[in-house]
CSV table of C-alpha atoms in Angstrom, one decimal:
chain,number,residue,atom,x,y,z
E,1,MET,CA,87.4,-86.0,-27.1
E,2,SER,CA,85.2,-86.1,-23.9
E,3,ASP,CA,85.2,-89.1,-21.6
E,4,THR,CA,81.6,-90.0,-22.7
E,5,THR,CA,82.4,-90.0,-26.5
E,6,ILE,CA,82.7,-93.5,-27.9
E,7,SER,CA,84.3,-93.9,-31.3
E,8,LEU,CA,83.4,-96.6,-33.8
E,9,SER,CA,86.7,-98.4,-33.2
E,10,ARG,CA,86.2,-98.4,-29.4
E,11,TRP,CA,82.6,-99.7,-29.8
E,12,LEU,CA,83.7,-102.5,-32.1
E,13,ILE,CA,86.5,-103.5,-29.7
E,14,GLU,CA,84.0,-103.7,-26.9
E,15,GLN,CA,81.8,-105.9,-29.1
E,16,GLU,CA,84.8,-108.2,-29.6
E,17,ARG,CA,86.3,-108.2,-26.1
E,18,THR,CA,83.4,-107.7,-23.7
E,19,HIS,CA,80.4,-109.2,-25.5
E,20,GLY,CA,82.1,-111.7,-27.8
E,21,HIS,CA,79.8,-110.7,-30.6
E,22,ILE,CA,82.4,-110.6,-33.4
E,23,PRO,CA,85.8,-111.9,-34.2
E,24,GLY,CA,88.7,-109.5,-34.6
E,25,SER,CA,88.8,-110.0,-38.3
E,26,LEU,CA,85.3,-108.8,-38.7
E,27,ARG,CA,86.0,-105.8,-36.5
E,28,LEU,CA,88.9,-104.8,-38.7
E,29,LEU,CA,86.8,-105.2,-41.9
E,30,ILE,CA,84.0,-102.9,-40.6
E,31,GLU,CA,86.7,-100.3,-39.7
E,32,GLN,CA,88.0,-100.5,-43.3
E,33,VAL,CA,84.5,-100.1,-44.8
E,34,ALA,CA,84.0,-97.1,-42.5
E,35,ARG,CA,87.2,-95.5,-43.6
E,36,ALA,CA,86.1,-95.9,-47.3
E,37,CYS,CA,82.8,-94.3,-46.4
E,38,LYS,CA,84.6,-91.3,-45.0
E,39,ARG,CA,86.6,-90.9,-48.2
E,40,ILE,CA,83.4,-91.1,-50.3
E,41,SER,CA,81.7,-88.6,-48.0
E,42,HIS,CA,84.6,-86.2,-48.6
E,43,ALA,CA,84.3,-86.6,-52.4
E,44,VAL,CA,80.5,-86.1,-52.3
E,45,ASN,CA,80.9,-82.9,-50.2
E,46,LYS,CA,83.5,-81.5,-52.6
E,47,GLY,CA,81.0,-82.0,-55.4
E,48,ALA,CA,81.1,-79.6,-58.4
E,49,SER,CA,84.1,-77.7,-56.9
E,50,ALA,CA,86.2,-80.8,-57.7
E,51,GLY,CA,84.8,-81.4,-61.2
E,52,ILE,CA,83.4,-84.8,-60.3
E,53,MET,CA,79.7,-84.1,-61.0
E,54,GLY,CA,77.8,-85.4,-64.0
E,55,SER,CA,77.9,-88.6,-66.1
E,56,ALA,CA,80.9,-90.8,-66.4
E,57,GLY,CA,79.9,-91.6,-70.0
E,58,SER,CA,79.6,-95.3,-69.2
E,59,GLU,CA,76.9,-97.9,-68.1
E,60,ASN,CA,76.9,-100.4,-65.3
E,61,ILE,CA,75.9,-104.0,-65.5
E,62,GLN,CA,72.3,-102.9,-65.0
E,63,GLY,CA,72.4,-100.8,-68.2
E,64,GLU,CA,72.1,-97.6,-66.1
E,65,VAL,CA,74.2,-94.5,-66.9
E,66,GLN,CA,77.0,-94.2,-64.3
E,67,LYS,CA,77.8,-90.9,-62.6
E,68,LYS,CA,81.4,-89.9,-62.0
E,69,LEU,CA,80.8,-90.3,-58.3
E,70,ASP,CA,79.4,-93.8,-58.9
E,71,VAL,CA,82.8,-94.8,-60.3
E,72,ILE,CA,84.8,-93.0,-57.7
E,73,ALA,CA,82.8,-94.6,-54.8
E,74,ASN,CA,83.2,-98.1,-56.4
E,75,ASP,CA,86.9,-97.6,-56.8
E,76,VAL,CA,87.3,-96.3,-53.2
E,77,LEU,CA,85.6,-99.3,-51.7
E,78,LEU,CA,87.6,-101.8,-53.8
E,79,GLU,CA,90.9,-100.2,-53.1
E,80,ALA,CA,90.2,-99.7,-49.4
E,81,ASN,CA,89.2,-103.3,-48.7
E,82,GLU,CA,91.3,-105.5,-50.9
E,83,TRP,CA,94.6,-105.3,-49.0
E,84,GLY,CA,93.4,-105.7,-45.4
E,85,GLY,CA,93.5,-109.5,-45.3
E,86,HIS,CA,89.9,-109.9,-44.1
E,87,LEU,CA,88.2,-110.6,-47.5
E,88,ALA,CA,88.3,-113.3,-50.1
E,89,ALA,CA,86.3,-111.4,-52.7
E,90,MET,CA,83.9,-108.5,-53.2
E,91,ALA,CA,80.8,-107.9,-55.4
E,92,SER,CA,79.5,-104.5,-56.4
E,93,GLU,CA,76.2,-103.4,-58.0
E,94,GLU,CA,78.4,-101.5,-60.5
E,95,LEU,CA,80.4,-104.6,-61.7
E,96,GLU,CA,79.3,-107.5,-63.8
E,97,ARG,CA,81.8,-110.0,-62.1
E,98,ILE,CA,83.0,-110.5,-58.6
E,99,HIS,CA,86.4,-108.9,-57.6
E,100,VAL,CA,88.6,-111.6,-56.2
E,101,ILE,CA,91.3,-110.4,-53.8
E,102,PRO,CA,94.6,-110.3,-55.7
E,103,HIS,CA,97.2,-113.0,-54.8
E,104,ARG,CA,99.6,-110.3,-53.6
E,105,TYR,CA,97.4,-109.8,-50.6
E,106,PRO,CA,96.4,-112.3,-47.9
E,107,ARG,CA,93.0,-113.8,-48.3
E,108,GLY,CA,90.4,-113.6,-45.5
E,109,GLU,CA,87.2,-115.4,-44.5
E,110,TYR,CA,84.6,-112.9,-45.5
E,111,LEU,CA,82.7,-111.7,-48.7
E,112,LEU,CA,81.8,-108.0,-49.0
E,113,MET,CA,78.9,-106.8,-51.2
E,114,PHE,CA,78.0,-103.1,-51.8
E,115,ASP,CA,76.0,-100.5,-53.6
E,116,PRO,CA,78.7,-97.9,-53.7
E,117,LEU,CA,76.5,-94.9,-54.2
E,118,ASP,CA,72.8,-95.5,-53.7
E,119,GLY,CA,70.5,-92.7,-55.1
E,120,SER,CA,73.2,-91.3,-57.4
E,121,SER,CA,70.5,-89.8,-59.6
E,122,ASN,CA,70.0,-87.2,-56.8
E,123,ILE,CA,73.7,-86.1,-56.8
E,124,GLU,CA,73.1,-83.0,-58.9
E,125,VAL,CA,70.2,-81.8,-56.7
E,126,ASN,CA,72.1,-82.1,-53.4
E,127,VAL,CA,69.7,-84.7,-51.9
E,128,THR,CA,70.9,-87.3,-49.4
E,129,ILE,CA,72.6,-90.3,-51.0
E,130,GLY,CA,74.6,-93.2,-49.5
E,131,THR,CA,76.6,-96.4,-49.5
E,132,ILE,CA,75.0,-99.8,-48.6
E,133,PHE,CA,77.0,-102.8,-47.6
E,134,SER,CA,76.6,-106.5,-46.6
E,135,VAL,CA,79.1,-109.0,-45.2
E,136,LEU,CA,78.9,-112.8,-45.6
E,137,HIS,CA,81.1,-115.6,-44.4
E,138,LEU,CA,82.9,-117.7,-47.0
E,139,ALA,CA,82.3,-121.4,-46.5
E,140,ASP,CA,85.3,-123.4,-45.2
E,141,GLY,CA,87.5,-125.2,-47.6
E,142,VAL,CA,86.8,-123.0,-50.7
E,143,SER,CA,90.0,-122.7,-52.8
E,144,GLU,CA,88.7,-120.7,-55.7
E,145,VAL,CA,86.0,-118.1,-54.9
E,146,GLY,CA,83.2,-117.8,-57.5
E,147,PRO,CA,79.9,-115.9,-57.8
E,148,GLU,CA,78.1,-118.9,-56.4
E,149,HIS,CA,79.6,-118.3,-53.0
E,150,PHE,CA,77.8,-114.9,-52.7
E,151,LEU,CA,74.4,-116.6,-53.4
E,152,GLN,CA,73.5,-117.0,-49.7
E,153,PRO,CA,70.1,-116.1,-48.2
E,154,GLY,CA,70.1,-112.7,-46.4
E,155,ARG,CA,69.6,-114.4,-43.0
E,156,GLN,CA,73.2,-115.6,-43.3
E,157,GLN,CA,74.6,-112.1,-43.3
E,158,VAL,CA,77.1,-111.5,-40.5
E,159,ALA,CA,77.0,-107.7,-40.7
E,160,ALA,CA,75.2,-105.1,-42.8
E,161,GLY,CA,74.8,-101.3,-42.8
E,162,TYR,CA,74.8,-98.1,-44.7
E,163,CYS,CA,76.3,-94.7,-44.7
E,164,THR,CA,74.3,-91.6,-45.6
E,165,TYR,CA,75.9,-88.5,-47.1
E,166,GLY,CA,73.6,-85.6,-46.3
E,167,PRO,CA,73.5,-82.8,-43.7
E,168,GLN,CA,75.3,-85.3,-41.5
E,169,THR,CA,77.4,-88.4,-42.5
E,170,THR,CA,75.7,-91.2,-40.6
E,171,LEU,CA,76.8,-94.9,-40.3
E,172,VAL,CA,74.0,-97.3,-39.4
E,173,LEU,CA,75.3,-100.8,-38.5
E,174,THR,CA,74.1,-104.2,-37.4
E,175,LEU,CA,76.3,-107.1,-36.4
E,176,GLY,CA,73.2,-109.3,-35.7
E,177,HIS,CA,72.7,-107.9,-32.2
E,178,GLY,CA,70.6,-104.8,-32.8
E,179,VAL,CA,71.1,-101.6,-34.7
E,180,THR,CA,73.7,-98.9,-33.8
E,181,VAL,CA,74.1,-95.4,-35.2
E,182,PHE,CA,77.4,-93.5,-35.6
E,183,THR,CA,77.8,-89.9,-36.8
E,184,LEU,CA,81.0,-88.6,-38.5
E,185,ASP,CA,82.6,-85.9,-36.3
E,186,SER,CA,84.3,-83.8,-38.9
E,187,GLY,CA,86.5,-82.1,-36.3
E,188,GLN,CA,87.9,-85.5,-35.1
E,189,GLY,CA,87.6,-87.2,-38.4
E,190,SER,CA,86.0,-90.3,-36.8
E,191,PHE,CA,82.6,-91.9,-36.4
E,192,VAL,CA,81.2,-91.5,-32.9
E,193,LEU,CA,78.4,-93.4,-31.3
E,194,THR,CA,75.1,-91.5,-31.2
E,195,GLN,CA,72.5,-94.2,-30.7
E,196,GLU,CA,72.3,-97.8,-29.6
E,197,GLY,CA,69.4,-100.2,-29.7
E,198,LEU,CA,67.5,-98.4,-32.4
E,199,ARG,CA,63.9,-99.6,-32.6
E,200,ILE,CA,61.2,-98.9,-35.2
E,201,PRO,CA,57.8,-98.0,-33.8
E,202,GLU,CA,55.3,-100.9,-34.6
E,203,SER,CA,52.6,-98.6,-35.9
E,204,THR,CA,52.9,-95.5,-38.2
E,205,ARG,CA,51.1,-92.9,-40.1
E,206,GLU,CA,53.7,-92.6,-42.9
E,207,PHE,CA,54.3,-94.5,-46.1
E,208,SER,CA,57.1,-94.0,-48.7
E,209,ILE,CA,56.5,-95.0,-52.3
E,210,ASN,CA,56.8,-93.5,-55.8
E,211,MET,CA,53.1,-92.7,-56.3
E,212,SER,CA,53.6,-92.0,-60.1
E,213,ASN,CA,53.7,-95.8,-60.6
E,214,LEU,CA,50.4,-96.5,-58.9
E,215,ARG,CA,48.7,-97.8,-62.0
E,216,HIS,CA,51.4,-100.4,-62.5
E,217,TRP,CA,51.3,-102.1,-59.1
E,218,ALA,CA,49.7,-105.4,-58.2
E,219,PRO,CA,46.2,-105.2,-56.6
E,220,PRO,CA,47.4,-105.9,-53.0
E,221,VAL,CA,49.7,-102.8,-53.1
E,222,GLN,CA,47.1,-100.7,-54.8
E,223,ARG,CA,44.6,-101.8,-52.1
E,224,TYR,CA,47.0,-100.9,-49.3
E,225,ILE,CA,47.8,-97.4,-50.7
E,226,ASP,CA,44.2,-96.7,-51.5
E,227,GLU,CA,43.3,-97.4,-47.9
E,228,CYS,CA,46.1,-95.1,-46.7
E,229,LEU,CA,44.9,-92.3,-48.9
E,230,GLN,CA,41.3,-92.6,-47.6
E,231,GLY,CA,42.7,-91.6,-44.2
E,232,LYS,CA,40.5,-91.5,-41.1
E,233,ASP,CA,37.4,-91.8,-43.3
E,234,GLY,CA,38.5,-95.2,-44.7
E,235,PRO,CA,39.1,-98.7,-43.2
E,236,ARG,CA,42.4,-97.7,-41.6
E,237,GLY,CA,40.7,-95.0,-39.4
E,238,LYS,CA,43.7,-92.7,-39.4
E,239,ASP,CA,45.3,-90.1,-41.7
E,240,PHE,CA,48.6,-90.9,-43.4
E,241,ASN,CA,51.5,-88.8,-44.8
E,242,MET,CA,53.5,-89.8,-47.8
E,243,ARG,CA,57.3,-89.2,-47.9
E,244,TRP,CA,59.5,-90.0,-50.9
E,245,VAL,CA,63.1,-89.0,-51.4
E,246,GLY,CA,64.1,-91.4,-54.2
E,247,SER,CA,67.3,-92.5,-52.5
E,248,MET,CA,66.7,-95.8,-50.7
E,249,VAL,CA,69.2,-95.0,-47.9
E,250,ALA,CA,67.4,-91.7,-47.2
E,251,ASP,CA,63.9,-93.2,-47.2
E,252,VAL,CA,64.9,-96.3,-45.1
E,253,HIS,CA,66.9,-94.1,-42.7
E,254,ARG,CA,63.7,-92.0,-42.0
E,255,VAL,CA,61.8,-95.3,-41.5
E,256,LEU,CA,64.4,-96.5,-39.0
E,257,ALA,CA,64.5,-93.1,-37.2
E,258,ARG,CA,60.8,-92.5,-36.7
E,259,GLY,CA,58.8,-95.4,-38.2
E,260,GLY,CA,56.9,-95.8,-41.4
E,261,VAL,CA,56.9,-98.2,-44.3
E,262,PHE,CA,59.0,-98.2,-47.5
E,263,LEU,CA,57.8,-99.9,-50.6
E,264,TYR,CA,59.4,-100.6,-54.0
E,265,PRO,CA,57.0,-103.3,-55.2
E,266,TRP,CA,56.7,-105.5,-58.3
E,267,ASP,CA,55.7,-103.5,-61.4
E,268,ARG,CA,53.7,-104.9,-64.3
E,269,ARG,CA,55.7,-103.0,-66.9
E,270,GLU,CA,58.4,-105.7,-66.3
E,271,PRO,CA,56.3,-108.7,-65.3
E,272,ASP,CA,59.1,-111.2,-65.4
E,273,ARG,CA,61.2,-109.2,-63.0
E,274,ALA,CA,60.5,-109.6,-59.3
E,275,GLY,CA,61.2,-105.9,-58.5
E,276,LYS,CA,63.7,-103.2,-59.2
E,277,LEU,CA,65.9,-103.2,-56.2
E,278,ARG,CA,68.9,-105.6,-56.0
E,279,LEU,CA,68.5,-108.4,-53.6
E,280,LEU,CA,72.2,-108.8,-52.6
E,281,TYR,CA,73.2,-105.1,-52.5
E,282,GLU,CA,70.1,-103.3,-51.3
E,283,ALA,CA,67.2,-105.5,-50.2
E,284,ASN,CA,69.1,-108.0,-48.0
E,285,PRO,CA,71.2,-105.5,-45.9
E,286,MET,CA,68.3,-103.1,-45.4
E,287,ALA,CA,66.0,-106.1,-44.5
E,288,LEU,CA,68.5,-107.2,-41.8
E,289,LEU,CA,68.8,-103.7,-40.4
E,290,VAL,CA,65.0,-103.3,-40.3
E,291,GLU,CA,64.4,-106.7,-38.6
E,292,GLN,CA,67.2,-106.1,-36.1
E,293,ALA,CA,65.3,-102.8,-35.2
E,294,GLY,CA,62.1,-104.7,-34.6
E,295,GLY,CA,60.5,-104.2,-38.0
E,296,MET,CA,59.5,-106.5,-40.9
E,297,ALA,CA,60.9,-106.9,-44.4
E,298,MET,CA,58.8,-108.8,-47.0
E,299,ALA,CA,58.8,-109.3,-50.7
E,300,GLY,CA,55.0,-109.9,-50.9
E,301,THR,CA,54.3,-113.1,-49.0
E,302,GLU,CA,58.0,-114.1,-48.6
E,303,ARG,CA,60.4,-112.8,-46.0
E,304,ILE,CA,63.2,-111.0,-47.9
E,305,LEU,CA,65.9,-112.7,-45.8
E,306,ASP,CA,64.6,-116.1,-46.7
E,307,ILE,CA,64.9,-115.6,-50.5
E,308,GLN,CA,67.5,-118.0,-52.1
E,309,PRO,CA,69.6,-115.9,-54.5
E,310,THR,CA,70.2,-117.3,-58.0
E,311,SER,CA,72.3,-114.6,-59.5
E,312,LEU,CA,74.6,-111.7,-58.4
E,313,HIS,CA,72.3,-109.0,-59.7
E,314,GLN,CA,68.9,-110.6,-58.9
E,315,ARG,CA,66.1,-108.1,-58.2
E,316,ALA,CA,63.5,-108.2,-55.5
E,317,ALA,CA,60.2,-106.5,-54.4
E,318,VAL,CA,60.7,-104.6,-51.2
E,319,MET,CA,58.2,-103.8,-48.4
E,320,LEU,CA,59.8,-103.0,-45.1
E,321,GLY,CA,59.4,-100.9,-42.0
E,322,SER,CA,56.9,-100.8,-39.1
E,323,SER,CA,55.7,-104.3,-38.4
E,324,GLU,CA,52.0,-103.5,-38.3
E,325,GLU,CA,52.0,-102.1,-41.8
E,326,VAL,CA,54.3,-104.7,-43.4
E,327,ALA,CA,52.2,-107.5,-41.8
E,328,LEU,CA,49.0,-105.9,-43.4
E,329,LEU,CA,50.7,-105.8,-46.8
E,330,GLN,CA,51.7,-109.5,-46.3
E,331,LYS,CA,48.1,-110.4,-45.5
E,332,TYR,CA,46.8,-108.6,-48.6
E,333,HIS,CA,49.3,-110.5,-50.8
E,334,GLN,CA,48.2,-113.8,-49.2
E,335,GLU,CA,44.5,-113.0,-49.7
E,336,ALA,CA,45.2,-112.2,-53.4
E,337,GLN,CA,46.9,-115.5,-53.9
């Protein structure tokens, strides 16, 4: 390792010692999550050669068919994080109930939530997938942890991040003081710092949305997309490109890396559901990362991080990315009201 290479562990220690940004228990928790992500990355890279592709023959709480790697990733995160003494409980997109830390292990002060394998429908076609995670602080004086303790607005997250499994394994992290990027060095077997102070450009010429659902969106979203498609001849006065991977981690990672706007809006096919993406496991951690990088994250007229959760598997509309574009979407929703 060269003198200029900074590992995730060293960077976290500096955040604890030098800057006082985090307590030691949170540092150790993030390190445990990173180790779990390395194990998941290894399993994803083995793929079909290890016989772990395809359906697991089961459904998650959302009624979605689970892939074998969904189950593996979920188990890895549970097993890796329950014994460290930093957590009181965990919640997963794949589980109906919370996972309380067993009594045989010491109980910590944090709550961990995760989508163990976002974009798993893309596993068979070798497209980037990932893990999304969020950390909350458990209120003082709680003796028995219940699902209600996870129902905190996203602005109360003490850390959030995701790990992408693609050409590179990349960990993107915020502790509430900006966004930092680490890349897994396969030779060393550790995450190394590759970018600090990540910022999203305020303006963009790219949007990311599943255009096949155009006819189902609310008028403000249809208006925004129609104006983007008109390009320089329309009211926006510039041409746009559309990008859509279908894995939230991949699409949001592109937005963080070079700007753009990612949308997964309300859909009239399920009018009573606010959106498709899960507030606690996907929308909140991504919203915190985007805001920490200088962008915006809205659910129509409401800031995502201000939504008060009412259930573990609550859904939300998501519009996040470059601030100029998200502010315009917010304006169109306000005018529609």
